[in-house]
PDB file of C-alpha atoms in Angstrom:
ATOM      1  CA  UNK A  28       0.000   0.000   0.000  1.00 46.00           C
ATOM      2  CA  UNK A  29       2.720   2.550   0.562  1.00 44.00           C
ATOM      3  CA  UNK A  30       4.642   1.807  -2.093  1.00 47.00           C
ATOM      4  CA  UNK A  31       2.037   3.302  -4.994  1.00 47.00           C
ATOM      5  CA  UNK A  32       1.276   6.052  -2.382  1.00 45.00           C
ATOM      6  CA  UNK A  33       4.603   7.021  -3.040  1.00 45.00           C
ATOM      7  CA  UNK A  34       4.752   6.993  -6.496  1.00 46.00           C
ATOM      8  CA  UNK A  35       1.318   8.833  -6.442  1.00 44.00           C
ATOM      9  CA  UNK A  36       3.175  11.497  -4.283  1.00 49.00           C
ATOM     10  CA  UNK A  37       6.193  11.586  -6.206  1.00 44.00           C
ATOM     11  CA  UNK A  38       4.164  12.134  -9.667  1.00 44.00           C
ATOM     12  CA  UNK A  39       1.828  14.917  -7.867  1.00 45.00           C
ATOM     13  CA  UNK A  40       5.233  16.813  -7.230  1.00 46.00           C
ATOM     14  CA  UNK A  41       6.900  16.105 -10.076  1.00 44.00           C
ATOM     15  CA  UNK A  42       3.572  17.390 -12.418  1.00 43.00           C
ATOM     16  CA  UNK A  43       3.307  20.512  -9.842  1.00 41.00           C
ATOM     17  CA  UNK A  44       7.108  21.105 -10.162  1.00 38.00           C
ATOM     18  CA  UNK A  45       6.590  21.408 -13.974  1.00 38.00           C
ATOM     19  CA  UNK A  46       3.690  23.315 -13.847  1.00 38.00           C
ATOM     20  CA  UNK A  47       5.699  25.880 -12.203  1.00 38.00           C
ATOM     21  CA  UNK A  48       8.964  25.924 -14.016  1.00 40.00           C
ATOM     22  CA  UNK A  49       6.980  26.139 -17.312  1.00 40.00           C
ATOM     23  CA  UNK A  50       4.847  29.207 -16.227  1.00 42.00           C
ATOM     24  CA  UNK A  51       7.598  31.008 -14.463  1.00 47.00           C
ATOM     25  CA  UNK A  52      10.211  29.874 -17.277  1.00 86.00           C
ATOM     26  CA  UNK A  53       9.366  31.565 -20.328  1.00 92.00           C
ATOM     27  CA  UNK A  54      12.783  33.239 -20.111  1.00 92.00           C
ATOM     28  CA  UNK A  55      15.136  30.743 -19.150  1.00 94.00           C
ATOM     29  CA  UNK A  56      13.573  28.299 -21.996  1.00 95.00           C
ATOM     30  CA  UNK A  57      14.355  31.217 -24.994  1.00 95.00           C
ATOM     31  CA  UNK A  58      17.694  32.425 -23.184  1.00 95.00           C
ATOM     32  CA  UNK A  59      18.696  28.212 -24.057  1.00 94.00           C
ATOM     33  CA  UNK A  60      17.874  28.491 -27.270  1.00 94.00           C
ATOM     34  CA  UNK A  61      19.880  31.483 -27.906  1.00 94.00           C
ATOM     35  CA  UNK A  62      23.298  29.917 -26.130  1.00 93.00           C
ATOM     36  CA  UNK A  63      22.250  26.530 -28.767  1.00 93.00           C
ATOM     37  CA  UNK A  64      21.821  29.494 -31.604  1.00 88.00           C
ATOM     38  CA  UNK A  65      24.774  29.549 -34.303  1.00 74.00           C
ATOM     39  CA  UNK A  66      25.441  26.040 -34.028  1.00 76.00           C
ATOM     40  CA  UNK A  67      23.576  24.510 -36.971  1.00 69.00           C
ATOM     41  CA  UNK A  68      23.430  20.992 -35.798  1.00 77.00           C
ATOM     42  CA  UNK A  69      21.045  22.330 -33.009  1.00 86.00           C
ATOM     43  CA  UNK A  70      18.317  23.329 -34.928  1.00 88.00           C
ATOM     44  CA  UNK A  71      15.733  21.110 -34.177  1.00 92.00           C
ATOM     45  CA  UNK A  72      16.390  21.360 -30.372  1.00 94.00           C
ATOM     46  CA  UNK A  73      16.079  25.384 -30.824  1.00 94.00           C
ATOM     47  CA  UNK A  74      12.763  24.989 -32.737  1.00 94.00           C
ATOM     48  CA  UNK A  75      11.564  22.604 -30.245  1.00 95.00           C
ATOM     49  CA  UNK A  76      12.262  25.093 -27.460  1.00 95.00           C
ATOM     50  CA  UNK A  77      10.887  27.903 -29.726  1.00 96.00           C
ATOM     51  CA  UNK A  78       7.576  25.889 -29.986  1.00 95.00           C
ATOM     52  CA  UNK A  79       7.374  25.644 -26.037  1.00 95.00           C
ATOM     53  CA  UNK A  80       8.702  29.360 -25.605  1.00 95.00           C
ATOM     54  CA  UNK A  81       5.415  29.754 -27.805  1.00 95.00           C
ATOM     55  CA  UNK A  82       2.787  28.020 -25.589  1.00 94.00           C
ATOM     56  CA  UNK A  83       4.783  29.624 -22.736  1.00 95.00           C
ATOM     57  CA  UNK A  84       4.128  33.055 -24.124  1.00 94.00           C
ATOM     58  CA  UNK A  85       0.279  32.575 -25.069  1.00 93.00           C
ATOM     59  CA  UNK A  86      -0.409  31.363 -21.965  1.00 92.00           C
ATOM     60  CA  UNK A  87       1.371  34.791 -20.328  1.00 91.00           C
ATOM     61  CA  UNK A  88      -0.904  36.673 -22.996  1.00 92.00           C
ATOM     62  CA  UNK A  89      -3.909  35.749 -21.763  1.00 90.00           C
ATOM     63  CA  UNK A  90      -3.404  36.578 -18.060  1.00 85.00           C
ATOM     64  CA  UNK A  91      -2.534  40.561 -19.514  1.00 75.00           C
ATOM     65  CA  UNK A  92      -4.496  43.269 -20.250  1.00 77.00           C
ATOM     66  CA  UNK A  93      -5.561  44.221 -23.542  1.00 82.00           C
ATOM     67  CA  UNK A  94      -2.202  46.700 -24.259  1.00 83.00           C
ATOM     68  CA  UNK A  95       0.176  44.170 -23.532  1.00 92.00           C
ATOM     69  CA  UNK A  96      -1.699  40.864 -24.110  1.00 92.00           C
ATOM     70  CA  UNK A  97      -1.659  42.210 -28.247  1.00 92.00           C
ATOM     71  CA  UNK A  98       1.941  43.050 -27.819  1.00 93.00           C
ATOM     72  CA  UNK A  99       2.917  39.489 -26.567  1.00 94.00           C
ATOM     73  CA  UNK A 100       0.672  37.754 -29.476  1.00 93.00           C
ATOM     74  CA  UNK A 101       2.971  39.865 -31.837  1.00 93.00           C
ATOM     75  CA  UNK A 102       6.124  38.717 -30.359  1.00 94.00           C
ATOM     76  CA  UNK A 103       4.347  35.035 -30.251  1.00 93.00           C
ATOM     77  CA  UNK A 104       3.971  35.454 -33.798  1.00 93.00           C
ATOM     78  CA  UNK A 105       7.080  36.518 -34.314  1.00 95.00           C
ATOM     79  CA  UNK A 106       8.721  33.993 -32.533  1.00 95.00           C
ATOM     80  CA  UNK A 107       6.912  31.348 -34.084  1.00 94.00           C
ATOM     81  CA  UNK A 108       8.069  32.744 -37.296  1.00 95.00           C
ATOM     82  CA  UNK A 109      11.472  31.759 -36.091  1.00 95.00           C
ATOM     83  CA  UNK A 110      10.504  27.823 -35.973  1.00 95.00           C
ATOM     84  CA  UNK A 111      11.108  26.749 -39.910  1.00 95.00           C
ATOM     85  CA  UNK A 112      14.154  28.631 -39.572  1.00 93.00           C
ATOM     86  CA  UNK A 113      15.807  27.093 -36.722  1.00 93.00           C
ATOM     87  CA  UNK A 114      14.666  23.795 -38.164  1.00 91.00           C
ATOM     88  CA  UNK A 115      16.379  24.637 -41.434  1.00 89.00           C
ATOM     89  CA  UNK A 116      19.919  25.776 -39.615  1.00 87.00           C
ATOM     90  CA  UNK A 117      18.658  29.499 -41.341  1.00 89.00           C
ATOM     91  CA  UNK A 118      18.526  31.120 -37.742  1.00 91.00           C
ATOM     92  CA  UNK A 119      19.741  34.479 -37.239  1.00 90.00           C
ATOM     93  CA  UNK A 120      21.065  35.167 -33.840  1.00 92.00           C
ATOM     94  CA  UNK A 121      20.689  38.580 -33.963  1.00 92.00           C
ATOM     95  CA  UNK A 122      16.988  38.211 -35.188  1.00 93.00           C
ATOM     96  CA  UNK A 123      16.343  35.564 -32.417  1.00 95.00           C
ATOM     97  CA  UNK A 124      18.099  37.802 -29.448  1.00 95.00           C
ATOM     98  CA  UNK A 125      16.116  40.924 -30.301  1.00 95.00           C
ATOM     99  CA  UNK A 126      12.708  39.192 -30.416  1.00 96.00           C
ATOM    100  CA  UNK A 127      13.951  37.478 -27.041  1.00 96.00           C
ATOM    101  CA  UNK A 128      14.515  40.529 -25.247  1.00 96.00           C
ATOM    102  CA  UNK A 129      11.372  42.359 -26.553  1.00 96.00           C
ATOM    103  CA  UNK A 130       9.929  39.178 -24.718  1.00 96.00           C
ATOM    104  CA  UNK A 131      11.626  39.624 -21.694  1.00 96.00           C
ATOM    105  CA  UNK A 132      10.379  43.346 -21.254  1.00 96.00           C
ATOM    106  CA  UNK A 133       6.591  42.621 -21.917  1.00 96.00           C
ATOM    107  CA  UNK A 134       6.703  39.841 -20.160  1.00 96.00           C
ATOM    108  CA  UNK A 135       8.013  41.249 -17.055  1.00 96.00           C
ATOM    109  CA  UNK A 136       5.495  44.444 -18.045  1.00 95.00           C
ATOM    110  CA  UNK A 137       2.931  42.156 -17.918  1.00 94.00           C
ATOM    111  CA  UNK A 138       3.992  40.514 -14.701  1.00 94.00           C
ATOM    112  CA  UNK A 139       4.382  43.472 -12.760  1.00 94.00           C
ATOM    113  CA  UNK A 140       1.133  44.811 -13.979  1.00 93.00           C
ATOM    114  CA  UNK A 141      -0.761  41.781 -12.781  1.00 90.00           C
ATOM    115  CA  UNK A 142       1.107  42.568  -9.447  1.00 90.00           C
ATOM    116  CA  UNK A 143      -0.100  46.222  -9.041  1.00 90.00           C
ATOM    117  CA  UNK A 144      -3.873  44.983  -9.674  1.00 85.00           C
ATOM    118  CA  UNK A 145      -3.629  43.673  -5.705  1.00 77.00           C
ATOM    119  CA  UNK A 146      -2.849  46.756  -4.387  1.00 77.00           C
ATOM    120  CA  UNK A 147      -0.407  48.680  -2.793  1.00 73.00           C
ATOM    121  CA  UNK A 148      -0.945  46.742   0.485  1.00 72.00           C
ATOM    122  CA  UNK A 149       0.518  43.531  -1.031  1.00 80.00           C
ATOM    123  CA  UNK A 150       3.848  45.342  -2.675  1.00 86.00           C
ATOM    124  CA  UNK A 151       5.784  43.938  -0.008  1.00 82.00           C
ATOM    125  CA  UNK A 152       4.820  40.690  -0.114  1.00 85.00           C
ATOM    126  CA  UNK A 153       5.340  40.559  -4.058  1.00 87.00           C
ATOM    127  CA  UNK A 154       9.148  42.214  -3.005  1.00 91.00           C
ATOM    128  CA  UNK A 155      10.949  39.151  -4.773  1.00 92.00           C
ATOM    129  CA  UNK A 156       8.804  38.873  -7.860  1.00 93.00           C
ATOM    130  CA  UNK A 157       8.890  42.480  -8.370  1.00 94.00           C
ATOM    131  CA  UNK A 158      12.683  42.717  -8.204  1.00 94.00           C
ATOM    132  CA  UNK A 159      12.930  39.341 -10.240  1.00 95.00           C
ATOM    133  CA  UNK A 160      10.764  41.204 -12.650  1.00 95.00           C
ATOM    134  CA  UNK A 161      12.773  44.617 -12.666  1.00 96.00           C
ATOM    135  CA  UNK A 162      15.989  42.302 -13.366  1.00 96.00           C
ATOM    136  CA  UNK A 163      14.065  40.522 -16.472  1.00 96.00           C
ATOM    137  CA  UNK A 164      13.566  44.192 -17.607  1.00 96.00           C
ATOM    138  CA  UNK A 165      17.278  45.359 -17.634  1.00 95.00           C
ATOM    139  CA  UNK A 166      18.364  42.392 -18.713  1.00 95.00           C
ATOM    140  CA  UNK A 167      16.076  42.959 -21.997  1.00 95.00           C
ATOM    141  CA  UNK A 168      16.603  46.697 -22.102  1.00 95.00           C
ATOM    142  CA  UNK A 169      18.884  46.311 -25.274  1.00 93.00           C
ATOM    143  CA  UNK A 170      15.810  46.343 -27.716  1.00 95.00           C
ATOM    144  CA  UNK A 171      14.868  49.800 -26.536  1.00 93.00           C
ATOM    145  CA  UNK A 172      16.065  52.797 -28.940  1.00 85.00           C
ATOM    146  CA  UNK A 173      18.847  55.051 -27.615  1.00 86.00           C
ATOM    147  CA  UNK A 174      16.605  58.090 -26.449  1.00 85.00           C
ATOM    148  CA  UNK A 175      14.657  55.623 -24.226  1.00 91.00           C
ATOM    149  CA  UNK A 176      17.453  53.838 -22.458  1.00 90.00           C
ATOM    150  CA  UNK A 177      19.130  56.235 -20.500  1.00 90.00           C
ATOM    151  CA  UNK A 178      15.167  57.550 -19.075  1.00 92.00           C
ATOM    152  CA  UNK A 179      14.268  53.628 -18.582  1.00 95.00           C
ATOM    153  CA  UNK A 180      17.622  53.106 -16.864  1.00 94.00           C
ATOM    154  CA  UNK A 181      17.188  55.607 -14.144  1.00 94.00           C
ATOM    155  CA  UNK A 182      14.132  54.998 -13.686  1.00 95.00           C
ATOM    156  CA  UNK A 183      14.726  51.415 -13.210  1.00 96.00           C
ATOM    157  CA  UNK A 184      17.786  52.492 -10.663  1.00 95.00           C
ATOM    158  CA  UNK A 185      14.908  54.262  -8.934  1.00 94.00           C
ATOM    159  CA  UNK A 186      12.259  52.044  -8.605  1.00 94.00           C
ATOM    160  CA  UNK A 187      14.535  49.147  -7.461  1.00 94.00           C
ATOM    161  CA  UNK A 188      15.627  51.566  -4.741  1.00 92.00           C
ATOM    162  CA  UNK A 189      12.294  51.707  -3.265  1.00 91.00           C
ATOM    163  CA  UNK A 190      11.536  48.000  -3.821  1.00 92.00           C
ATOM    164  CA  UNK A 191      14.339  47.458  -1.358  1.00 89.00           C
ATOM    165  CA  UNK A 192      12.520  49.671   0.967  1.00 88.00           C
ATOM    166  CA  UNK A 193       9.531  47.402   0.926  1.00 87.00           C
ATOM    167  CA  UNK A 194       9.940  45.521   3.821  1.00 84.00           C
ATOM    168  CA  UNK A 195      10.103  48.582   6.157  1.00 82.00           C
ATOM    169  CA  UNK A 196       6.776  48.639   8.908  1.00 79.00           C
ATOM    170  CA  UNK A 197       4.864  51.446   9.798  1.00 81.00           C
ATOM    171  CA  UNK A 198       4.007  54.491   7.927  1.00 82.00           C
ATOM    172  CA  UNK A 199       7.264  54.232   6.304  1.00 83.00           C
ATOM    173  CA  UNK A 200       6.365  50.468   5.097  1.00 79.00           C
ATOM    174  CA  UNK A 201       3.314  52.580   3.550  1.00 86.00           C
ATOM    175  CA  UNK A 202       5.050  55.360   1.551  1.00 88.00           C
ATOM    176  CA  UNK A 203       7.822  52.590   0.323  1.00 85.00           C
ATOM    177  CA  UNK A 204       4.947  50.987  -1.114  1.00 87.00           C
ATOM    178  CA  UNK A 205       3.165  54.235  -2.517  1.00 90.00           C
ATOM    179  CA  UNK A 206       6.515  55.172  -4.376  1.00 91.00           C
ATOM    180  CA  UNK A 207       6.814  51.631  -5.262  1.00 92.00           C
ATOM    181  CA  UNK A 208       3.566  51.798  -7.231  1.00 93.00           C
ATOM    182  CA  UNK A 209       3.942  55.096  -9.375  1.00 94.00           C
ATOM    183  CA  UNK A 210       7.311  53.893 -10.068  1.00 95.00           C
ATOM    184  CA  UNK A 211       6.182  50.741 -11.258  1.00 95.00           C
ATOM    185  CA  UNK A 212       3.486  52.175 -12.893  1.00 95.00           C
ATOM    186  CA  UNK A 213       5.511  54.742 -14.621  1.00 95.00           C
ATOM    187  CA  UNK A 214       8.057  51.760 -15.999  1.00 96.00           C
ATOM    188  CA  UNK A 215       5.494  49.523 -17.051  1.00 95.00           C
ATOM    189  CA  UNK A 216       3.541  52.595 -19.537  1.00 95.00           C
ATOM    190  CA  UNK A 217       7.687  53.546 -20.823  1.00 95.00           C
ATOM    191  CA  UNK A 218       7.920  49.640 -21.644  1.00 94.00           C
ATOM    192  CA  UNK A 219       4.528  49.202 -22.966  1.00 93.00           C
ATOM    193  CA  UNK A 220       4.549  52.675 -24.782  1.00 92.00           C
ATOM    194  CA  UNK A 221       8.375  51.951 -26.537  1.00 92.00           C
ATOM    195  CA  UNK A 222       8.065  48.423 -27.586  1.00 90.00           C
TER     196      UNK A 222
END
């Protein structure tokens, strides 16, 4: 009796474990494919992790609003355009890294969006995800144009300054958290409005 209690354990895990790497993942699964990009022999591992960086991505789409839920279904078109290619050996690494990083940004828009729609009240318990988030935005900052980045970046600077001031109690918990919002809010409209 305890034996397939076990395994029924051990495969409730292992299906919740992969639930949660592939909906928190989107990134890491593209960022492999572009360190397997360039090497020809690779292709149809690339397109295979293309196709799930695709179901990845509509799945994030539909948890967004409108704005950025049509800007991910353009990348997700885009990237799917990518598929034949990498299958092919055809892939452009430069085409591939620029759609990857536009990916990054909305997705971490998108994220941090879905965060703010709790309220300011639950900021500091979403300190983590919000600085994971901010970090998924620099490191896709390249695709913005030059007379964005240097706005984005201090704002960015900024807004992870008062994310670190989240876990403070009191009424200065409460302003960390009110500067936390129109700073988040502020980054999310410059990503959403640029891309």
């Amino acid at each position: 009796m305890k034996k397939p209690f076990s395994i029924l354990i051990t495969s409730l895990l292992l299906i919740f474990s992969t639930n949660t790497f592939a909906q928190s993942n989107i990134e890491g699964i593209l960022d492999k494919a572009i360190s397997l990009a360039g090497q020809k022999s690779e292709g149809p591992q690339i397109a295979s992790l293309l196709g799930t960086g695709v179901s990845l991505l509509e799945r994030e789409a539909n948890t967004g609003n409108a704005d950025i839920k049509n800007k991910l279904l353009g990348q997700l078109g885009a990237l799917n355009g990518l598929i034949p290619l990498a299958n092919s050996g055809k892939l452009d690494l430069g085409s591939l890294s620029k759609i990857v990083n536009t990916v990054k940004m909305l997705v971490a828009a998108n994220r941090l969006k879905t965060m703010l729609s709790d309220g300011k009240s639950n900021l500091s318990q979403n300190e983590t995800n919000i600085a994971r988030n901010l970090n998924l935005l620099k490191a896709g900052s390249s695709v913005l144009g030059s007379s964005v980045q240097n706005h984005f970046g201090k704002l960015l600077a900024s807004t992870t300054k008062s994310v670190g001031k989240l876990d403070k109690s009191g009424l200065f918990g409460k302003l960390a958290a009110s500067a936390t919002n129109k700073k988040l809010e502020k980054i999310i409209s410059l990503v959403t409005s640029a891309l």
